Amino acid sequence: MNEEQALMPESHLGTLKDVVFRQEDFLIGYMETDKRERIKIKGSLYGVEKGEEIAIKGKWETHPKYGRQFAVETWERPIPQTKEQVIAFLASPLVKGCGPKQAVMIYEKLGENAIDIISGEGESCLEGIKGIGPKRRNKIVESVRSTFEVQKVISELLVYGITAEVAMKAYKEFGPNAAAIILENPYELIKLDNIGFLKADEIARKIGILPISSFRIDACMEFVLTKTCYSSGHCYVEEHELFKQVELALNHHSTGDDIVTMEEIEQSVLRLDGDTIVIDEDGSIYPKRLFNYEKSLARKLSRLRGSRGGEAMSFLEKQITTYQKKNRIILAEKQREAVKRLFFEQMLILTGGPGTGKTTVVKAMIDVFKSVYPKAQIALAAPTGRASRKLSDVTGQEAKTIHSLIGYRPGDKAEYNNDNKLPANFLVVDEVSMVDLHLMHLLLQAVENDTKILLVGDTDQLPSVSPGNVLADMIQAGIPTVRLTDVFRQAEESQIVTNAHRINKGKPLLIDTTKNDFYFIRNDQPEHIAQLIVLSVVRFMNLGYDLSDIMVLSPMKKGPVGTIVLNQMLRDTINPKTAYTNEWKIGDRVFRVGDKILQKKNNRDKDVYNGDIGIIRAIDKYFDTELNEHIQILTANFGGRNVTYKREDLDQIELGYAITIHKSQGGEAPIVIIPMTTSHYIMLARNLVYTGLTRAKEKAVFIGTDKAMNMAIANDKITKRNSRLSERIIAEIHYNDRYKENERVNEFR
C-alpha cells in the first residue's frame, strides 16, 4: 500500500457505476466516490443496484488480477430524506409495484418521512392513494422494509463469514431480529435449508461460542438424530448408535479441554427429552414428532381394526355375479374373496405383484360397493399426482393426491383433520408402499372411525422416502390383508411381468429374443452406457414414441450414468440450443422450451405434485400493470394441464429427461430404460430394480453388465427401518380387547 492509499479514509460515500457478479458470490464493480474518483470495489454488496448511493467501510488492497481496489467490510444504504431522494428511491427497481407516478403520489401524502412511515405503519398508510391497490401496497411495503432491514442483517452477519445468501435466508426465517438471534445462538442456522451442523459450528467458532456450550451439544444432538432418521427412513435411533455419531460430530476439531464427554452428551438428551426428542422405554430415541405420529397412528389403526361390518354372504354373491355379467369378466377365486372381505372388514389391505389383477379387483370393489350403497361418498387418493391420475383412469372416478384430498400444505394444519373429518364413507388409497408415517397419520386422523378403508400396495417395491415402513408394519401387525399371488395368463406372456417375479424370487433374468418387450444391452463402460441410453431414446422417438412416453431411470443422481449427467446429455441431443430457441438462465441452471422437467415439490395451488413430469411449452414475458413491471413466466404442460412458473417458483423444478427410480414410484410409461453398472453398487438392490422394471408398460431396456444385474438380484437385504408401529398397533388392539372384556364383565355385576 502506498502513502496516498494509507492516508485515504476507511469510509466512503459513493455511487455504484457498474456491477459484474462472479461465481464466488463476490461483487467486482466501479464506484464513484464523493471526491469523484472512480475506484474498484470488492465485497458482498447483496441487492445493491447500479446508480445507488451507499456508504461503505473497509480497506484498500491490491488484487493480482483487478489491481487497486477497496475491499468492502460493511456497507449502508442511507434512508432517503429529501423529496428528490424519496421519489427516486420509491421509483427505483428496489421497490416492486411502484413507478414514478405512484412515487410522487406517495410523497405527496406522506412527505419526507415516507420511508419511515411505510416501514412502521405498513399497508394502511398507503390506502386511498389512486392506482395503488392491495397487491401493490403489499409489494411496496415488503420492498421498503426488506431493503433496509436486510441490509442491516447482512452487514451485521458478514463479519462472521456468513454469506449474503445465508443472511437473506436468515432474514426470511427470523425477520428483522435475525442477526440478534443468530449471534446469541448460531445453531439456529440449522433451521435454514442446506445449513448443516458443521457449517453452523464453523460460524459459531467465529462468533465465540464455546465448544462445550449446551447450545452446541443440544444442536448437534437434534441435527444428528433428525438427519439419521430422515436419510435412512428410521423413526428412531438406538441410544448407543446416536451417542457415537454425536460424539464424532462434536469432537471432529476438538483437543484437550475442548473435547465433549459422553456424560455431557447424555445430559443433553435429558435436557431435550420431552421437548424436541423422546426417549422410548428401551433407550430408543425418537424425534418428538415421529414418536407422536407413531403412537397416534397405532391408536387409530387399532380402532379401525377393531371395527367390523358385514353383509349377507348370499347377497354379496349375487352382487358379484351381476357385476361380472355387466362387465363380461370372470373374477378368480382370490379376487372374489377380496371383494367379499371388503364388506366384512372396516379396513382391508390388498397387495400383490404385477400381473396378479390388483387393478381389476380395485375396480370391482368400488363398483360393487356403489351398487350396495348407491348414496355413499367414495374418495380415491394416492401419494403422487401420477399415481392418482392412474387410479382415476383405472376406476373412471376422480382421484386426488393425499395432500390435496385432506387439504394439507407442509407447515400448515390439514383442512380435514381430527376435528374436521373427511366426508367419505369409503376411502381407497393406492400405492401405499410410498406413504410415510407422517402422511398416513394425517390421512387417518382425517377419517371417521366408521369409514371403510381399502389400502392397495406392493410390499416388494421401495418403501417411502421419508421415515416409516407403514405398509409392511400394518400387515405384520395383523391388519386384515388379501395377498394376490396368481399371475394371469395374459400377464405371463409379458417378459416384464415374468422377469419382475423372477427378480423378486432371486432368480436370474429370462430373456426371449424373439419377443420385443424386454432388452438387455451389454456394455461395461459407464460412459458408453450413457451414450447408448441417449441413442436408445432417440431410436424410440424415431419409431414414433413421444418424449413423455419414455422414462429413463437411474439408481443415483451422481456418477457417469446418474441423472445429472444423463439429463444434460439427453437435453443436448434431443433439445439442443439454436438461434431460435427460447430459454431462461438462472445462475448455472438453464430451462429451454421443449425441455422435459420434473416437479420436486407438492404445490396444491398449481395442482402439480412431487414426481410429476411435464414439458416446457413456452417462456414469455408479460407486463403486470398493477406492479408496473415485466414478469417472466415459464409454462409447462403436465398431462394436458398447463402450469405456469415465475422466477421464485423455479426451485420447484429440474430437468426430467432422466429421474431416479425413487422418483418414478407411482408412475409408469410405455418405455423404461435403466442403466445397470457396478459404479452404482451402493444402490444395487432387488427392490430397486423391481420397482424400476415395474414402471414399464410395453418395453423395458436394461443397459449395462450382467455382474451389476446379478448383484442387484442377489441383494435382498433390505435395510431394516427402525419402527415400532407394528408392536404399538398390537399393543393397542390388546388394550382395546381387554377394555371391552372388562365392560362386558361389569354389565353382569
Coordinates of C-alpha atoms in Angstrom, one line a residue, residues 379-719:
A379 CA -62.9 -40.9 -2.0
L380 CA -59.9 -42.1 -4.1
A381 CA -56.3 -41.0 -3.4
A382 CA -52.7 -41.8 -4.0
P383 CA -49.4 -40.3 -2.7
T384 CA -48.3 -38.7 -6.0
G385 CA -50.0 -36.9 -8.9
R386 CA -49.1 -39.5 -11.4
A387 CA -50.4 -42.3 -9.2
S388 CA -53.7 -40.5 -8.6
R389 CA -54.2 -39.9 -12.3
K390 CA -53.5 -43.6 -12.9
L391 CA -56.1 -44.6 -10.3
S392 CA -58.6 -42.2 -11.9
D393 CA -58.0 -43.8 -15.3
V394 CA -58.5 -47.3 -13.9
T395 CA -61.7 -46.6 -11.9
G396 CA -63.3 -43.9 -14.1
Q397 CA -63.6 -41.7 -11.0
E398 CA -61.9 -38.6 -9.7
A399 CA -58.8 -39.4 -7.7
K400 CA -56.6 -36.9 -5.8
T401 CA -53.2 -36.8 -4.2
I402 CA -53.4 -37.5 -0.4
H403 CA -52.2 -33.9 0.2
S404 CA -55.0 -32.5 -1.9
L405 CA -57.7 -34.8 -0.5
I406 CA -57.1 -33.7 3.1
G407 CA -56.1 -30.1 2.1
Y408 CA -52.6 -30.3 3.5
R409 CA -49.7 -27.9 2.9
P410 CA -46.4 -28.6 4.7
G411 CA -46.1 -26.3 7.7
D412 CA -49.9 -25.8 8.0
K413 CA -52.7 -27.8 9.6
A414 CA -54.6 -30.0 7.2
E415 CA -58.1 -28.8 6.3
Y416 CA -59.5 -32.2 7.2
N417 CA -58.2 -33.4 10.5
N418 CA -59.2 -34.9 13.9
D419 CA -61.7 -32.0 14.4
N420 CA -63.0 -31.8 10.9
K421 CA -63.5 -35.2 9.3
L422 CA -63.3 -36.1 5.6
P423 CA -66.8 -36.6 4.2
A424 CA -66.3 -40.1 2.9
N425 CA -68.0 -43.5 3.5
F426 CA -65.4 -45.4 1.5
L427 CA -61.7 -44.4 1.1
V428 CA -59.4 -46.1 -1.4
V429 CA -55.7 -45.4 -1.3
D430 CA -53.4 -46.7 -4.0
E431 CA -49.5 -47.1 -4.0
V432 CA -49.5 -47.3 -0.2
S433 CA -45.9 -48.6 -0.1
M434 CA -44.9 -44.9 -0.8
V435 CA -46.8 -43.5 2.1
D436 CA -44.6 -42.5 5.0
L437 CA -45.5 -42.3 8.7
H438 CA -46.4 -38.7 8.8
L439 CA -48.7 -38.7 5.8
M440 CA -50.5 -41.8 6.9
H441 CA -51.0 -40.2 10.3
L442 CA -52.5 -37.1 8.7
L443 CA -54.8 -39.1 6.4
L444 CA -56.2 -41.4 9.0
Q445 CA -56.7 -38.6 11.6
A446 CA -59.0 -37.0 9.0
V447 CA -61.1 -40.2 8.6
E448 CA -64.1 -41.2 10.7
N449 CA -63.9 -44.5 12.6
D450 CA -66.8 -45.9 10.6
T451 CA -65.3 -45.0 7.2
K452 CA -64.5 -48.2 5.2
I453 CA -60.8 -48.1 4.0
L454 CA -59.1 -50.0 1.3
L455 CA -55.3 -49.7 1.1
V456 CA -53.6 -51.0 -2.1
G457 CA -49.9 -51.5 -2.5
D458 CA -47.0 -53.8 -3.4
T459 CA -44.8 -54.6 -0.4
D460 CA -41.9 -55.6 -2.7
Q461 CA -41.5 -52.1 -4.0
L462 CA -39.2 -49.5 -2.4
P463 CA -40.5 -48.1 0.9
S464 CA -41.3 -44.5 1.4
V465 CA -38.5 -41.9 1.1
S466 CA -39.4 -40.3 4.5
P467 CA -39.4 -42.2 7.9
G468 CA -41.6 -45.2 8.3
N469 CA -42.3 -48.6 6.9
V470 CA -46.1 -48.3 7.2
L471 CA -47.5 -50.8 4.7
A472 CA -45.2 -53.6 5.9
D473 CA -45.8 -52.7 9.6
M474 CA -49.6 -52.8 9.2
I475 CA -49.5 -56.2 7.5
Q476 CA -47.1 -57.5 10.2
A477 CA -49.5 -56.2 12.9
G478 CA -52.4 -58.2 11.6
I479 CA -54.4 -55.6 9.8
P480 CA -56.7 -57.7 7.5
T481 CA -54.9 -58.4 4.3
V482 CA -55.6 -60.1 1.0
R483 CA -52.5 -61.1 -1.0
L484 CA -52.9 -61.8 -4.7
T485 CA -50.3 -64.4 -5.9
D486 CA -51.6 -65.9 -9.1
V487 CA -50.2 -64.3 -12.3
F488 CA -52.9 -64.3 -15.1
R489 CA -52.2 -66.0 -18.4
Q490 CA -52.2 -62.8 -20.4
A491 CA -49.7 -61.2 -18.0
E492 CA -47.5 -64.3 -18.1
E493 CA -46.8 -63.6 -21.8
S494 CA -45.1 -60.3 -20.8
Q495 CA -41.4 -60.6 -20.2
I496 CA -41.7 -57.5 -18.0
V497 CA -44.1 -59.3 -15.6
T498 CA -42.2 -62.6 -15.8
N499 CA -38.9 -61.1 -15.0
A500 CA -40.3 -58.9 -12.3
H501 CA -41.4 -62.0 -10.4
R502 CA -38.1 -63.8 -11.2
I503 CA -36.2 -60.8 -9.7
N504 CA -38.4 -61.0 -6.6
K505 CA -37.6 -64.7 -6.1
G506 CA -33.9 -64.0 -6.6
K507 CA -33.8 -65.8 -10.0
P508 CA -31.8 -64.5 -13.0
L509 CA -33.5 -62.8 -15.9
L510 CA -35.0 -65.0 -18.6
I511 CA -35.0 -63.2 -22.0
D512 CA -36.7 -64.4 -25.1
T513 CA -35.0 -62.6 -28.0
T514 CA -37.9 -63.4 -30.4
K515 CA -40.1 -61.0 -28.4
N516 CA -39.8 -57.2 -28.5
D517 CA -40.8 -56.2 -24.9
F518 CA -37.6 -56.8 -23.0
Y519 CA -34.0 -56.0 -23.9
F520 CA -30.6 -56.2 -22.2
I521 CA -27.8 -54.3 -24.0
R522 CA -24.5 -55.4 -22.5
N523 CA -21.7 -52.8 -22.0
D524 CA -19.2 -52.4 -19.2
Q525 CA -18.1 -48.8 -19.8
P526 CA -20.2 -46.3 -17.9
E527 CA -19.6 -43.5 -20.4
H528 CA -20.6 -45.9 -23.3
I529 CA -23.7 -46.9 -21.3
A530 CA -24.7 -43.3 -21.0
Q531 CA -24.2 -42.8 -24.8
L532 CA -26.3 -46.0 -25.5
I533 CA -29.1 -44.6 -23.3
V534 CA -29.2 -41.4 -25.4
L535 CA -29.2 -43.4 -28.7
S536 CA -32.0 -45.7 -27.3
V537 CA -34.2 -42.7 -26.5
V538 CA -33.5 -41.2 -30.0
R539 CA -34.3 -44.6 -31.6
F540 CA -37.7 -44.9 -29.8
M541 CA -38.6 -41.3 -30.7
N542 CA -37.8 -42.1 -34.4
L543 CA -40.1 -45.0 -34.1
G544 CA -42.9 -42.6 -33.2
Y545 CA -42.9 -42.6 -29.4
D546 CA -43.2 -39.2 -27.7
L547 CA -40.7 -37.9 -25.2
S548 CA -43.3 -38.2 -22.5
D549 CA -43.7 -42.0 -23.4
I550 CA -40.1 -42.7 -22.3
M551 CA -38.8 -43.0 -18.8
V552 CA -35.0 -43.0 -18.2
L553 CA -34.4 -44.2 -14.7
S554 CA -31.1 -44.3 -12.8
P555 CA -30.4 -45.6 -9.3
M556 CA -28.5 -42.4 -8.4
K557 CA -28.2 -38.7 -9.2
K558 CA -24.4 -38.6 -9.4
G559 CA -21.9 -40.6 -11.4
P560 CA -21.3 -41.1 -15.1
V561 CA -24.8 -42.7 -15.6
G562 CA -26.5 -40.7 -12.9
T563 CA -29.5 -38.4 -13.6
I564 CA -27.4 -35.2 -13.6
V565 CA -25.1 -36.4 -16.4
L566 CA -27.9 -38.1 -18.3
N567 CA -30.2 -35.1 -18.2
Q568 CA -27.5 -32.9 -19.7
M569 CA -26.6 -35.5 -22.4
L570 CA -30.3 -36.1 -23.3
R571 CA -31.1 -32.4 -23.4
D572 CA -28.1 -31.6 -25.6
T573 CA -29.2 -34.3 -28.1
I574 CA -32.9 -34.1 -28.1
N575 CA -33.4 -30.4 -27.5
P576 CA -30.2 -28.6 -28.4
K577 CA -29.8 -24.8 -28.2
T578 CA -30.4 -23.0 -31.5
A579 CA -30.6 -19.4 -32.6
Y580 CA -34.4 -19.6 -32.3
T581 CA -34.6 -21.5 -29.0
N582 CA -36.2 -19.6 -26.2
E583 CA -34.5 -20.3 -22.8
W584 CA -34.3 -18.9 -19.3
K585 CA -31.0 -19.0 -17.4
I586 CA -31.0 -18.7 -13.6
G587 CA -27.5 -19.0 -12.2
D588 CA -26.0 -22.2 -13.6
R589 CA -29.4 -23.7 -14.4
V590 CA -31.0 -23.4 -17.9
F591 CA -34.6 -24.1 -18.8
R592 CA -35.4 -24.3 -22.5
V593 CA -38.7 -24.6 -24.5
G594 CA -39.2 -28.3 -25.2
D595 CA -37.4 -29.5 -22.1
K596 CA -38.7 -32.4 -20.1
I597 CA -39.0 -31.3 -16.4
L598 CA -39.6 -32.9 -13.0
Q599 CA -41.7 -31.2 -10.3
K600 CA -39.8 -31.6 -7.0
K601 CA -42.3 -30.3 -4.5
N602 CA -46.0 -30.6 -3.9
N603 CA -47.8 -27.4 -5.0
R604 CA -51.6 -27.5 -4.4
D605 CA -52.1 -24.0 -5.7
K606 CA -50.8 -25.1 -9.1
D607 CA -52.2 -28.6 -8.8
V608 CA -48.8 -30.2 -9.5
Y609 CA -47.0 -32.6 -7.2
N610 CA -43.7 -34.1 -6.4
G611 CA -42.7 -36.6 -9.1
D612 CA -44.9 -35.1 -11.9
I613 CA -43.3 -34.9 -15.3
G614 CA -44.0 -32.1 -17.8
I615 CA -42.8 -30.5 -21.0
I616 CA -41.9 -26.8 -21.2
R617 CA -44.1 -25.2 -23.9
A618 CA -43.3 -21.5 -23.6
I619 CA -41.0 -19.0 -21.9
D620 CA -42.6 -15.5 -22.1
K621 CA -42.7 -12.0 -20.6
Y622 CA -45.8 -10.1 -19.8
F623 CA -46.3 -6.6 -18.3
D624 CA -48.0 -6.6 -14.9
T625 CA -49.9 -3.3 -14.9
E626 CA -50.6 -3.3 -11.2
L627 CA -47.0 -4.0 -10.3
N628 CA -45.7 -1.8 -13.2
E629 CA -43.1 -4.2 -14.2
H630 CA -42.3 -7.0 -16.7
I631 CA -42.7 -10.5 -15.3
Q632 CA -41.1 -13.6 -16.9
I633 CA -43.0 -16.8 -16.8
L634 CA -42.4 -20.4 -17.9
T635 CA -45.4 -22.6 -19.0
A636 CA -45.1 -26.4 -18.8
N637 CA -47.7 -29.0 -19.8
F638 CA -48.3 -31.8 -17.3
G639 CA -50.5 -34.4 -18.9
G640 CA -52.7 -31.9 -20.7
R641 CA -52.7 -29.2 -18.0
N642 CA -50.7 -26.0 -18.4
V643 CA -48.8 -24.9 -15.3
T644 CA -47.0 -21.5 -15.1
Y645 CA -43.9 -20.7 -13.1
K646 CA -42.4 -17.3 -12.1
R647 CA -38.8 -16.8 -11.1
E648 CA -39.5 -17.6 -7.4
D649 CA -41.1 -20.9 -8.4
L650 CA -38.2 -22.3 -10.4
D651 CA -36.6 -24.0 -7.4
Q652 CA -39.5 -26.4 -7.6
I653 CA -38.5 -27.9 -10.9
E654 CA -35.4 -29.6 -12.5
L655 CA -34.7 -31.4 -15.8
G656 CA -36.6 -34.6 -16.1
Y657 CA -35.2 -36.4 -19.1
A658 CA -33.8 -38.9 -16.5
I659 CA -35.0 -39.3 -13.0
T660 CA -34.1 -41.6 -10.1
I661 CA -36.0 -44.8 -9.6
H662 CA -37.2 -43.5 -6.2
K663 CA -38.8 -40.5 -8.0
S664 CA -40.5 -42.8 -10.5
Q665 CA -42.7 -44.6 -8.0
G666 CA -46.4 -44.2 -8.6
G667 CA -45.8 -43.6 -12.3
E668 CA -45.5 -45.7 -15.4
A669 CA -44.6 -45.2 -19.1
P670 CA -44.7 -47.3 -22.3
I671 CA -40.9 -47.4 -22.4
V672 CA -38.5 -47.6 -19.5
I673 CA -34.7 -47.5 -19.9
I674 CA -32.4 -48.3 -16.9
P675 CA -28.6 -48.4 -16.6
M676 CA -27.1 -51.3 -14.7
T677 CA -23.5 -50.7 -13.7
T678 CA -21.3 -51.5 -10.7
S679 CA -20.5 -47.8 -10.4
H680 CA -23.9 -47.7 -8.6
Y681 CA -23.0 -50.7 -6.5
I682 CA -24.1 -49.0 -3.3
M683 CA -27.7 -48.8 -4.6
L684 CA -27.9 -52.1 -6.3
A685 CA -30.8 -53.9 -4.5
R686 CA -33.6 -56.3 -5.6
N687 CA -36.4 -54.0 -4.6
L688 CA -34.8 -51.1 -6.5
V689 CA -34.5 -53.0 -9.8
Y690 CA -38.0 -54.5 -9.3
T691 CA -39.5 -51.0 -8.7
G692 CA -37.8 -49.6 -11.8
L693 CA -38.8 -52.5 -14.1
T694 CA -42.5 -52.5 -13.0
R695 CA -42.8 -48.9 -14.2
A696 CA -42.7 -50.2 -17.8
K697 CA -46.0 -50.9 -19.6
E698 CA -44.7 -52.0 -23.0
K699 CA -41.0 -52.3 -23.2
A700 CA -38.1 -52.4 -20.7
V701 CA -34.5 -51.8 -21.7
F702 CA -31.5 -52.5 -19.3
I703 CA -28.1 -51.3 -20.5
G704 CA -25.0 -52.4 -18.5
T705 CA -23.4 -55.6 -17.2
D706 CA -24.7 -59.0 -16.0
K707 CA -22.5 -58.6 -13.0
A708 CA -24.4 -55.5 -11.8
M709 CA -27.8 -57.1 -12.5
N710 CA -26.8 -60.3 -10.7
M711 CA -25.5 -58.2 -7.7
A712 CA -28.8 -56.4 -7.5
I713 CA -31.0 -59.5 -7.8
A714 CA -28.9 -61.3 -5.1
N715 CA -29.1 -58.4 -2.7
D716 CA -32.4 -58.9 -0.9
K717 CA -31.1 -57.4 2.4
I718 CA -33.4 -54.5 2.6
T719 CA -32.1 -52.1 5.2

